Every structure is written in structure tokens, then in C-alpha cells.
Short mmCIF file of C-alpha atoms and ligand atoms in Angstrom, two decimals:
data_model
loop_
_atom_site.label_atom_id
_atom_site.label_comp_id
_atom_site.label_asym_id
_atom_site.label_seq_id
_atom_site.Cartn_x
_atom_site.Cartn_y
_atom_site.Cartn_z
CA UNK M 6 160.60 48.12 90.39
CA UNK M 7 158.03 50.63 89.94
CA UNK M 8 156.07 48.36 87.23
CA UNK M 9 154.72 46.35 90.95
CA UNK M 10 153.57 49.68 92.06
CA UNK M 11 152.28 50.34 89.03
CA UNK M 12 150.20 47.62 88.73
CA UNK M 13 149.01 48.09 92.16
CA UNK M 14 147.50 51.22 91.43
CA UNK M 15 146.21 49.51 87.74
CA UNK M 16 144.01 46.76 89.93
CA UNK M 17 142.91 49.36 92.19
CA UNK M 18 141.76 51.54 89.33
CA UNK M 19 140.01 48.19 87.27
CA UNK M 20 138.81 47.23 90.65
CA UNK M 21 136.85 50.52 90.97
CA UNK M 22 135.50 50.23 87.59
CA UNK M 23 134.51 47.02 87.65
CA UNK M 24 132.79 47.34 90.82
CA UNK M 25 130.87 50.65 89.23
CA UNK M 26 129.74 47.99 86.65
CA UNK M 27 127.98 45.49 89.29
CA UNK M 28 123.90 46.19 89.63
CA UNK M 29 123.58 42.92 91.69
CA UNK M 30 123.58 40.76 94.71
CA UNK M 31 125.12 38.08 92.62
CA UNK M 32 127.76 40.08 90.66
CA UNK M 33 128.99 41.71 94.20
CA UNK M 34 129.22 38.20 95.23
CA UNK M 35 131.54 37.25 92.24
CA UNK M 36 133.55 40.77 92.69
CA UNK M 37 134.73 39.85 96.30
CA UNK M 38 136.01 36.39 95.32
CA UNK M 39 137.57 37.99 92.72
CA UNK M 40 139.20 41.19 93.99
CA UNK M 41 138.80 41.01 97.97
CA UNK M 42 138.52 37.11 99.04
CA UNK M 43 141.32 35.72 100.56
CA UNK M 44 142.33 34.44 96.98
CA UNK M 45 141.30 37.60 95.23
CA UNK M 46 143.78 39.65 93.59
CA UNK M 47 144.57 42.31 95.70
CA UNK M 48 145.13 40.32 98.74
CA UNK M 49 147.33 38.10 96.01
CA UNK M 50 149.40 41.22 95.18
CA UNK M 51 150.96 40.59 98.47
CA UNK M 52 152.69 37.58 97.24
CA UNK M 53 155.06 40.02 95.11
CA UNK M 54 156.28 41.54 97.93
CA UNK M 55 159.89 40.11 98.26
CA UNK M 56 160.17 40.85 94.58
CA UNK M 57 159.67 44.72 95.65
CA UNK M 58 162.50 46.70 95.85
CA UNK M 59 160.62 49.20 97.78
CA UNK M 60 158.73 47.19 100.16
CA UNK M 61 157.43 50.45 102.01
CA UNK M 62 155.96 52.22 98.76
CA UNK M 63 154.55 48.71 97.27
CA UNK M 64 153.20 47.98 100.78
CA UNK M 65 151.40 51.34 101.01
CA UNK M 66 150.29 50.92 97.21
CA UNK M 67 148.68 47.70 98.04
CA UNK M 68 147.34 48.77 101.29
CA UNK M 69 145.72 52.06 99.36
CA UNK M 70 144.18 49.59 96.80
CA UNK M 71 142.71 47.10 99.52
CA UNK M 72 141.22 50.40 101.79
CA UNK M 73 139.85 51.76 98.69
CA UNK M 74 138.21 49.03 97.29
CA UNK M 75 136.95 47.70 100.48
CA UNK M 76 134.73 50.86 101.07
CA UNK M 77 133.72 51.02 97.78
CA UNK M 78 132.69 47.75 98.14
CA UNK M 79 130.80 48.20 101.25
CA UNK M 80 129.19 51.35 100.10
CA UNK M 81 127.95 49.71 96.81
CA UNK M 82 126.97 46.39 99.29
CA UNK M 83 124.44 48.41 101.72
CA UNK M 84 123.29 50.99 98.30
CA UNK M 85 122.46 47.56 96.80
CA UNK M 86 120.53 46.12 100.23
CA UNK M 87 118.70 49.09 100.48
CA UNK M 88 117.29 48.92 96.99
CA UNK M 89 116.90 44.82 97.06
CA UNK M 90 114.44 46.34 100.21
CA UNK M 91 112.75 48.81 98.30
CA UNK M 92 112.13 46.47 95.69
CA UNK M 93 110.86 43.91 98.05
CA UNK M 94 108.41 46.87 99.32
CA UNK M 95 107.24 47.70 96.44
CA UNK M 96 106.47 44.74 95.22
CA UNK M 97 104.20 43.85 98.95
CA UNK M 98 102.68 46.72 99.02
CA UNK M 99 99.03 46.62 99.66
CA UNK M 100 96.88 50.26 98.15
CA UNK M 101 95.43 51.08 101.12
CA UNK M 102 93.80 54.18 98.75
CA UNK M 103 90.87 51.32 97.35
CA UNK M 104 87.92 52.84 98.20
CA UNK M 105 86.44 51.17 101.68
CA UNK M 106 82.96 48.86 101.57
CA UNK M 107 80.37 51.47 101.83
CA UNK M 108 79.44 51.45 106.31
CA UNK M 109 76.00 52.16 106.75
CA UNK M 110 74.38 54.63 109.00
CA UNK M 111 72.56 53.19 112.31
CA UNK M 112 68.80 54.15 112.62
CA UNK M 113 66.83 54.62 115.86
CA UNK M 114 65.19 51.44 117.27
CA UNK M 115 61.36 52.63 116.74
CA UNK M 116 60.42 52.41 120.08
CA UNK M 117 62.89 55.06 120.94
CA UNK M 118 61.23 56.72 117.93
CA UNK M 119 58.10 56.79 120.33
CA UNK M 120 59.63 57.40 123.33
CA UNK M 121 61.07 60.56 121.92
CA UNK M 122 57.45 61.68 120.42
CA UNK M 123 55.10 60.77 123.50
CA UNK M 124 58.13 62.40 125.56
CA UNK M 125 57.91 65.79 123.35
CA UNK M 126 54.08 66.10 123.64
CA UNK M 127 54.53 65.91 128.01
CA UNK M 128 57.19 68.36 127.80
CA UNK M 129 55.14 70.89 125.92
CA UNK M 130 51.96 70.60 128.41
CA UNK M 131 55.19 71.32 131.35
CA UNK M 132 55.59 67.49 132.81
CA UNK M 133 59.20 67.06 133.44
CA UNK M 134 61.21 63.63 132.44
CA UNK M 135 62.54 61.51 135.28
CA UNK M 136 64.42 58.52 135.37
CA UNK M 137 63.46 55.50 136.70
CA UNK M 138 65.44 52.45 137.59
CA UNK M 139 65.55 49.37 136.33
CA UNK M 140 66.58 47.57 139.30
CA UNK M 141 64.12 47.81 142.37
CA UNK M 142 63.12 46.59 145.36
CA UNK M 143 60.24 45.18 146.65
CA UNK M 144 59.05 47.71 148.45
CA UNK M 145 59.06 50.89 145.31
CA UNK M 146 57.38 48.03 142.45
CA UNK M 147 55.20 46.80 144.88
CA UNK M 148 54.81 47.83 148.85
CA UNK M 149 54.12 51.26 148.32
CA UNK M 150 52.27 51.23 145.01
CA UNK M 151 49.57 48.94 147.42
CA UNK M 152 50.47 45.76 146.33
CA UNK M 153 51.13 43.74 149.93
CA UNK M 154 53.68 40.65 149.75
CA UNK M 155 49.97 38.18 149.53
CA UNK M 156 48.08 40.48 146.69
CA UNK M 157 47.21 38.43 144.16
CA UNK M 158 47.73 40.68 141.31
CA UNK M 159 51.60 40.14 142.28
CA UNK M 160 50.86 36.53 139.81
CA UNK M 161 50.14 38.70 136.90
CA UNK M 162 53.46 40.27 137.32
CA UNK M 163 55.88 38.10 137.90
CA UNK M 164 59.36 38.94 137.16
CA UNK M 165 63.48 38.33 137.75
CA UNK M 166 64.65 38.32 141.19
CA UNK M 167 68.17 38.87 142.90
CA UNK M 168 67.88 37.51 146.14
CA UNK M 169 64.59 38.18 147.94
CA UNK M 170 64.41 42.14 147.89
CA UNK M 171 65.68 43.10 144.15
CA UNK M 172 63.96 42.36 141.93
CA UNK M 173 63.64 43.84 137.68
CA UNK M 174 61.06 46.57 137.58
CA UNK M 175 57.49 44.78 136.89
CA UNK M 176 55.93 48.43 135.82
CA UNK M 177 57.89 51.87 135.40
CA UNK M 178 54.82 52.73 138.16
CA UNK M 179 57.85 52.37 140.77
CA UNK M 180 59.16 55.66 139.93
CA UNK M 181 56.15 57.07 141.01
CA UNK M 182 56.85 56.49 144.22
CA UNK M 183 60.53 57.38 143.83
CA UNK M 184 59.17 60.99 142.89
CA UNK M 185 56.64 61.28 145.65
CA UNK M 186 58.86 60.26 147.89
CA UNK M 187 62.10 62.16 147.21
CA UNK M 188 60.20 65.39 147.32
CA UNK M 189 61.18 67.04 150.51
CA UNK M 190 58.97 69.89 150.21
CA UNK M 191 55.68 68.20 149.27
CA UNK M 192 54.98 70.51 145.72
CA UNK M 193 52.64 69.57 142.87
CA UNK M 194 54.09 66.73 140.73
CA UNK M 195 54.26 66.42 136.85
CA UNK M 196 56.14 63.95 135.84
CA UNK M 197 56.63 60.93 132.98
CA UNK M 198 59.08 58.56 133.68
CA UNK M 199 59.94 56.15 130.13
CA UNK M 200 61.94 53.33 130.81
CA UNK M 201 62.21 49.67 130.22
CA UNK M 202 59.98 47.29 132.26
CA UNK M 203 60.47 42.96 132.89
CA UNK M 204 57.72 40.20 133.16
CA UNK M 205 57.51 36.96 132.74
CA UNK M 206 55.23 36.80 130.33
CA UNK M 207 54.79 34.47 127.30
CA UNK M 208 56.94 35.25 124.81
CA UNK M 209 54.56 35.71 121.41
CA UNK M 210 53.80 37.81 118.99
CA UNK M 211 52.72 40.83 121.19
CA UNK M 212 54.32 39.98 124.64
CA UNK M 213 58.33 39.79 125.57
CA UNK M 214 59.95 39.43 129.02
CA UNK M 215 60.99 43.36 128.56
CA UNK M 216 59.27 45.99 127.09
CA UNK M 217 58.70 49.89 127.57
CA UNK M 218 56.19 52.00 129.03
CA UNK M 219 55.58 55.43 129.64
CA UNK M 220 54.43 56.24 133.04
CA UNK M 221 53.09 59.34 133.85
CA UNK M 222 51.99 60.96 137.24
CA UNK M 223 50.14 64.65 138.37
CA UNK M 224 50.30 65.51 141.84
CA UNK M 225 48.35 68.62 142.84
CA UNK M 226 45.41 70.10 144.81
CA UNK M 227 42.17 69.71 143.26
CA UNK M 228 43.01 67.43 140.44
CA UNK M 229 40.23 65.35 139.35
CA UNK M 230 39.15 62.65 136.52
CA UNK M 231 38.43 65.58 134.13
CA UNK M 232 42.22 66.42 133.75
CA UNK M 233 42.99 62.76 133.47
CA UNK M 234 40.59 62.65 130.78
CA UNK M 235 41.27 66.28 129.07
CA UNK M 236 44.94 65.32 129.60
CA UNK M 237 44.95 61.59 127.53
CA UNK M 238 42.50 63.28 124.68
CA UNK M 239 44.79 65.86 124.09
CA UNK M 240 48.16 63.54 123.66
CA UNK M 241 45.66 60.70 122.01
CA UNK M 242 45.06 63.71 119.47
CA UNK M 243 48.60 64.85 118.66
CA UNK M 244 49.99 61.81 119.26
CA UNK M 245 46.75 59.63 116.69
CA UNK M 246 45.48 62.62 115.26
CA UNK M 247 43.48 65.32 115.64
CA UNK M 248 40.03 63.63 114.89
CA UNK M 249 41.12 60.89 117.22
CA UNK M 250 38.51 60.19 120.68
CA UNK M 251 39.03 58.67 123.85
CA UNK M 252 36.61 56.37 125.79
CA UNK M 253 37.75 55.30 129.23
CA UNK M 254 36.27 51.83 130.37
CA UNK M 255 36.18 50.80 133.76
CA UNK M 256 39.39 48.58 134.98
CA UNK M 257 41.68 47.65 138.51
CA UNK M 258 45.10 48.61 139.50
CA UNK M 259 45.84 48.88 142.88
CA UNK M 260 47.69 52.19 142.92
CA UNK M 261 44.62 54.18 141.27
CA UNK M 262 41.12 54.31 142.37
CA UNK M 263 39.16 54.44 140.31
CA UNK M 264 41.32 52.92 137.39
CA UNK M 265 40.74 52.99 133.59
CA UNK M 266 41.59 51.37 130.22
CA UNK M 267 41.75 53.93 127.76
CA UNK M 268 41.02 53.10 124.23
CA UNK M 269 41.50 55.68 121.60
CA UNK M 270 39.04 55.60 118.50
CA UNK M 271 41.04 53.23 115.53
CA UNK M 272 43.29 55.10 113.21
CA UNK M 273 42.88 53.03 110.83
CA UNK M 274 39.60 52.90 110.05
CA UNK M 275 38.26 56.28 111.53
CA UNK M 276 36.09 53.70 114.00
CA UNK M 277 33.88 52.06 111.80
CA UNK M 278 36.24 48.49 112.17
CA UNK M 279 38.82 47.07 110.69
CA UNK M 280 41.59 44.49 111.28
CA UNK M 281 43.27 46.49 113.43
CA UNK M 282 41.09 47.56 115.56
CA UNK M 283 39.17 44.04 115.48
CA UNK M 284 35.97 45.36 114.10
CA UNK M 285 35.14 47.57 117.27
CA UNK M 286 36.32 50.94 116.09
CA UNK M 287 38.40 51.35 119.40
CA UNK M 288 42.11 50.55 120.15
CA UNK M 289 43.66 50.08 123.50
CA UNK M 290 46.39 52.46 124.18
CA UNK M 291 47.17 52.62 127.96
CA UNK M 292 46.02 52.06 131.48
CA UNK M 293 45.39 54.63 133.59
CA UNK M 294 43.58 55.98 136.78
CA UNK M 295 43.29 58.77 140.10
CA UNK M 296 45.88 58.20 142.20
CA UNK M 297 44.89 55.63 145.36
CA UNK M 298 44.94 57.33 148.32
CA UNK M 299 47.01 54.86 149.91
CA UNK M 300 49.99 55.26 147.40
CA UNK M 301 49.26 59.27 148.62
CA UNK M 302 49.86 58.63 152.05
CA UNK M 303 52.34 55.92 151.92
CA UNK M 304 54.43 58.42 149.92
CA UNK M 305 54.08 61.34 152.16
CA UNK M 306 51.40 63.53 150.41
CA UNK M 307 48.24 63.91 152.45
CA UNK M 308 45.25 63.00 150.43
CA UNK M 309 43.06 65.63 152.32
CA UNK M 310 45.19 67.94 150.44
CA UNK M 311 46.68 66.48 147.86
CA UNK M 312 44.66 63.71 144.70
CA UNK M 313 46.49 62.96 141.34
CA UNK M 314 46.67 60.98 138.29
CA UNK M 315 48.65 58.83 136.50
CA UNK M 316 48.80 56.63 133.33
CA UNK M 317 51.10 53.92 131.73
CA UNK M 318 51.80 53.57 128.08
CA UNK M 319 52.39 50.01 126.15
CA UNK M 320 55.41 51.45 123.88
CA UNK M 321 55.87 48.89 121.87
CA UNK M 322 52.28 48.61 121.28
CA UNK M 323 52.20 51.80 120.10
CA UNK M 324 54.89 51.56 118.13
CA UNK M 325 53.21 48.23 116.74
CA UNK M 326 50.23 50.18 115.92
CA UNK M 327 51.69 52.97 114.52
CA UNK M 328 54.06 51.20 112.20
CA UNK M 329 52.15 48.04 111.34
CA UNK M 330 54.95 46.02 112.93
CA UNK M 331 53.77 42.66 113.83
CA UNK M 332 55.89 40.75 115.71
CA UNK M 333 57.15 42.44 119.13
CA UNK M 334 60.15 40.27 119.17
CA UNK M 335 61.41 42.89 116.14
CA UNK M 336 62.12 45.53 118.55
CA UNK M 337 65.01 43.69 120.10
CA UNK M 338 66.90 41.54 117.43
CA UNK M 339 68.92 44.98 115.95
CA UNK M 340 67.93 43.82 112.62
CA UNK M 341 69.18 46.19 110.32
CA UNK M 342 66.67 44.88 107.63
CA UNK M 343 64.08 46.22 110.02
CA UNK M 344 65.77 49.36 111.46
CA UNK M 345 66.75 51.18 108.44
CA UNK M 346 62.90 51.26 108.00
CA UNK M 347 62.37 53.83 110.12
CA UNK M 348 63.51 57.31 109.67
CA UNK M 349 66.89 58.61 111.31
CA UNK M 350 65.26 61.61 112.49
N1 LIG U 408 51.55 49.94 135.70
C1 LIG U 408 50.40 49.55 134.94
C2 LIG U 408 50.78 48.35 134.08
O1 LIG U 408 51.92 48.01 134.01
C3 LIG U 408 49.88 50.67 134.05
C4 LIG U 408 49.35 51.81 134.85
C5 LIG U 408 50.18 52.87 135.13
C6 LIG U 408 48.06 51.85 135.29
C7 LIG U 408 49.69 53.95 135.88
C8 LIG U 408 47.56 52.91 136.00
C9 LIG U 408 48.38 53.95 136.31
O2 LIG U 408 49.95 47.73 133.47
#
């Protein structure tokens, strides 16, 4: 009965080509239950069998025809996952190519602005840049600068304490000492030492719990008021201006004797008054005086030999001044409003 063999090999064959005519999920679906399911046809050609005369050859005809159309249906059953996938993919996928919100550039704080500037002017004249700390003890803000645990200027200066000993610097003055003291060889000294500084002060429009100075300290033989003065005129003139002057009016710190406010003449006005300088021509830059013996000899330098200055700048109040900024709480809120301001150097 070759006509069952025949049309073994005919549904194979029609199976193939209608198989090559599914594009879909759903019309693979509908080809198993018709060809391959249980009640498909080529499991059904089975039910011819004991109408074969040759069992063998229609057993391996309809064998050939299931194998066949079984891997053709399981290739064209992963080729159609795969696209369903990349259809899927395409159709989520996010352009990552859209050009990105525009991220702007930072800009140095200001008072770094005059850090870096008073800093440059020291290093020219030959001072050298040390670091303070911002932690200290008791004994480097205070003790050896000649401030004893009772001196009343220790009210003016009040600050935040960790236990009784550390304490956040009051004045960068306390790496004065820290220099002085860590020279071994006792050499001349010139140093500035920037670095951030804690009261408790009310906070208004020109004072914050933490600001900057500037300190700066000369250690040498025969130094006298004259290079204090020659010193602050020269870096009030490239720091102000050239046609800038200095006055220095009597003050008190306890680590210089005699000590000094130093005013430099307004820059605003060229001295004749003005808002700024509050009608008297003169604007108060630092503080500033000869090294107190005491501070000498507490810090290992003998003041037969050895006399020095040293100064303090108000950085934010320079930077106030310079900038017209008027509010010293600006400094520290990382406004970018306010930063980009300033130049990026
Ligand atoms: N440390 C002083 C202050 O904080 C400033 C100063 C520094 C004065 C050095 C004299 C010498 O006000």
C-alpha cells in the first residue's frame, strides 16, 4: 500500500510548507494542534497502521515526518521568541544619545579667592605656608600665646569644647606657637599660616561662629616695628593698591607687645569718606603687633636674641570689602547664585 506512505511523505511536505507560512505566536499555536498535538495529523497517521502492509516502511515514513516537523517546528518556535524579544526591545528602548541637562562648572568660594591672593603676595617676599590645625588644645590657643586659664580676654573668645583640653581653634595665632616650637634648631621664622578659626560670636551680618584668618609670624634677630610696618604697607599696596596707606593705632593682644590695629586708607573713596569706610577715610584690615616676649620664651626662642612680628587677617572681611558682599553668612551657604559670581581663576 504505498499510497499510506505516500501520503506520509505528502503531510510531511504540506507540513513544512505550511509551517514556512506562519509569522506568529498565534499561527504556531494553531500549527501544533493541527499537525503535532496529540490529535494533530501526523500523530493521527498512526491510526493507519494496521491498514499498512509494510508496517516497517510506513512506521519509518511517519516517524521521518514527526522528527522533521518537530525541529522545524522548534527552530521556527525559538526564531519567532527571539524576534517577539527584539520587538519588545525595541519598542522599550530609552535614547540614551538625548543630549544631557547642561552641568555647570563649580567656582571658588571667594574667600579661598583671598586666601590664594594674600597667600601669593607672602610667598613672593619668602614667608613659607604652614598648616595649622583646627583642633587644639588649651595650652597652643591659649597657655602659650599668654593667655592664663583666669585672663579675661579668654570671654571675648569663647569657643567649642571637647572635653576640658580640646577645644576649636579661637585664632589661627596657635600655629604660631606650633612653629616656634617645633623648630629644633632655633632659625629665623617666616611664616603665614591661613586656616579656619571658631567663636562664639553673634551670628549677624559681619560675624559667624567660623571664619578665616591669615596669621602671619617673623622670627629673627633685630626685627623691629619698622618691618612690621614696611611689611603690612607693602601687602596693603598690592593687595588695595598701590596708592593705598597704612596707619597703625594703638590696640591689646596678649601675645604682642606693643599691639596694633592696622587700618589701610579706604579704597573706595581714596580717604576722603564714604559708606564704606564710614566717613573716616580709613578701613580696618587686621590686627597686628611685636611679638611678646613671653610667647618668645615660652616657645623656646630667647628674647635677648631673638624679637618678631606677627599679624592676623579678617578673610572674610576682606573678601567683604573687596567684593561688596554684605552678608558674611554668604560665604558658607554654597549658593551657586552667589559663587558663580566670582571668577574661576
Ligand atoms: N589673633 C588675633 C585675633 O584673632 C589677631 C592677631 C594675630 C593679633 C597676630 C596680633 C597678632 O583677633
Amino acid at each position: 500500500m504505498p499510497n499510506l506512505i505516500e501520503g506520509a511523505e505528502a503531510l510531511r511536505r504540506s507540513a513544512l510548507e505550511a509551517l514556512n507560512q506562519v509569522t506568529d505566536e498565534k499561527g504556531l499555536e494553531e500549527f501544533y494542534v493541527t499537525y503535532l498535538a496529540k490529535k494533530g495529523s501526523i500523530p493521527g497517521l498512526m491510526t493507519h497502521m494496521k491498514e499498512a502492509e509494510d508496517k516497517a516502511a510506513f512506521g519509518a515514513a511517519v516517524n521521518k515526518a514527526r522528527t522533521e516537523v518537530t525541529a522545524a517546528y522548534e527552530e521556527k518556535k525559538s526564531a519567532l521568541g527571539k524576534l517577539t524579544l527584539e520587538k519588545k526591545l525595541a519598542a522599550e528602548r530609552i535614547d540614551l544619545t538625548l543630549p544631557p541637562e547642561p552641568m555647570g562648572v563649580g567656582h571658588v568660594n571667594p574667600y579661598r579667592l583671598i586666601i590664594d591672593e594674600v597667600t601669593d603676595i607672602f610667598l613672593e617676599m619668602g614667608y613659607e605656608v604652614c598648616e595649622g590645625r583646627d583642633v587644639e588644645t588649651d595650652k597652643f590657643n591659649f597657655e602659650l600665646l599668654n593667655v592664663p586659664k583666669d585672663h579675661p580676654s579668654r570671654d571675648m573668645q569663647d569657643t567649642f569644647y571637647f572635653g576640658d583640653d580640646f577645644l576649636l581653634r579661637t585664632q589661627t595665632s596657635a600655629a604660631q606657637a606650633h612653629k616656634m616650637l617645633e623648630m629644633e634648631e632655633k632659625r629665623p621664622i617666616r611664616m603665614i599660616a591661613p586656616g579656619k578659626a571658631y567663636r562664639r560670636d553673634d551670628d549677624d551680618m559681619t560675624h559667624s561662629h567660623q571664619f578665616a584668618q591669615i596669621e602671619g609670624l617673623v622670627v629673627d634677630k633685630n626685627i623691629s616695628i619698622a618691618h612690621l610696618k614696611a611689611t603690612l604697607e607693602l601687602f596693603a599696596k598690592k593687595m588695595f593698591g598701590q596708592k593705598r596707606e597704612i596707619r597703625l593705632r594703638s590696640s591689646y593682644f596678649p601675645f604682642t607687645e606693643p599691639s596694633v590695629e592696622v587700618d589701610v586708607s579706604c579704597f573706595n573713596c581714596g580717604g576722603k569718606g564714604c559708606a564704606m569706610c564710614k566717613g573716616t577715610g580709613w578701613i580696618e584690615i587686621l590686627g597686628a603687633g611685636m611679638v611678646n616676649p613671653r610667647v618668645l620664651q615660652a616657645c623656646g626662642y630667647d628674647p635677648e636674641v631673638y624679637s618678631g612680628f606677627a599679624f592676623g587677617v579678617g578673610v572674610e572681611r576682606v573678601a567683604m570689602l573687596r567684593y561688596g558682599i554684605d552678608d558674611i553668612r554668604r560665604f558658607y551657604q554654597n549658593d551657586f547664585r552667589f559663587l558663580k559670581d566670582f571668577p574661576l581663576k
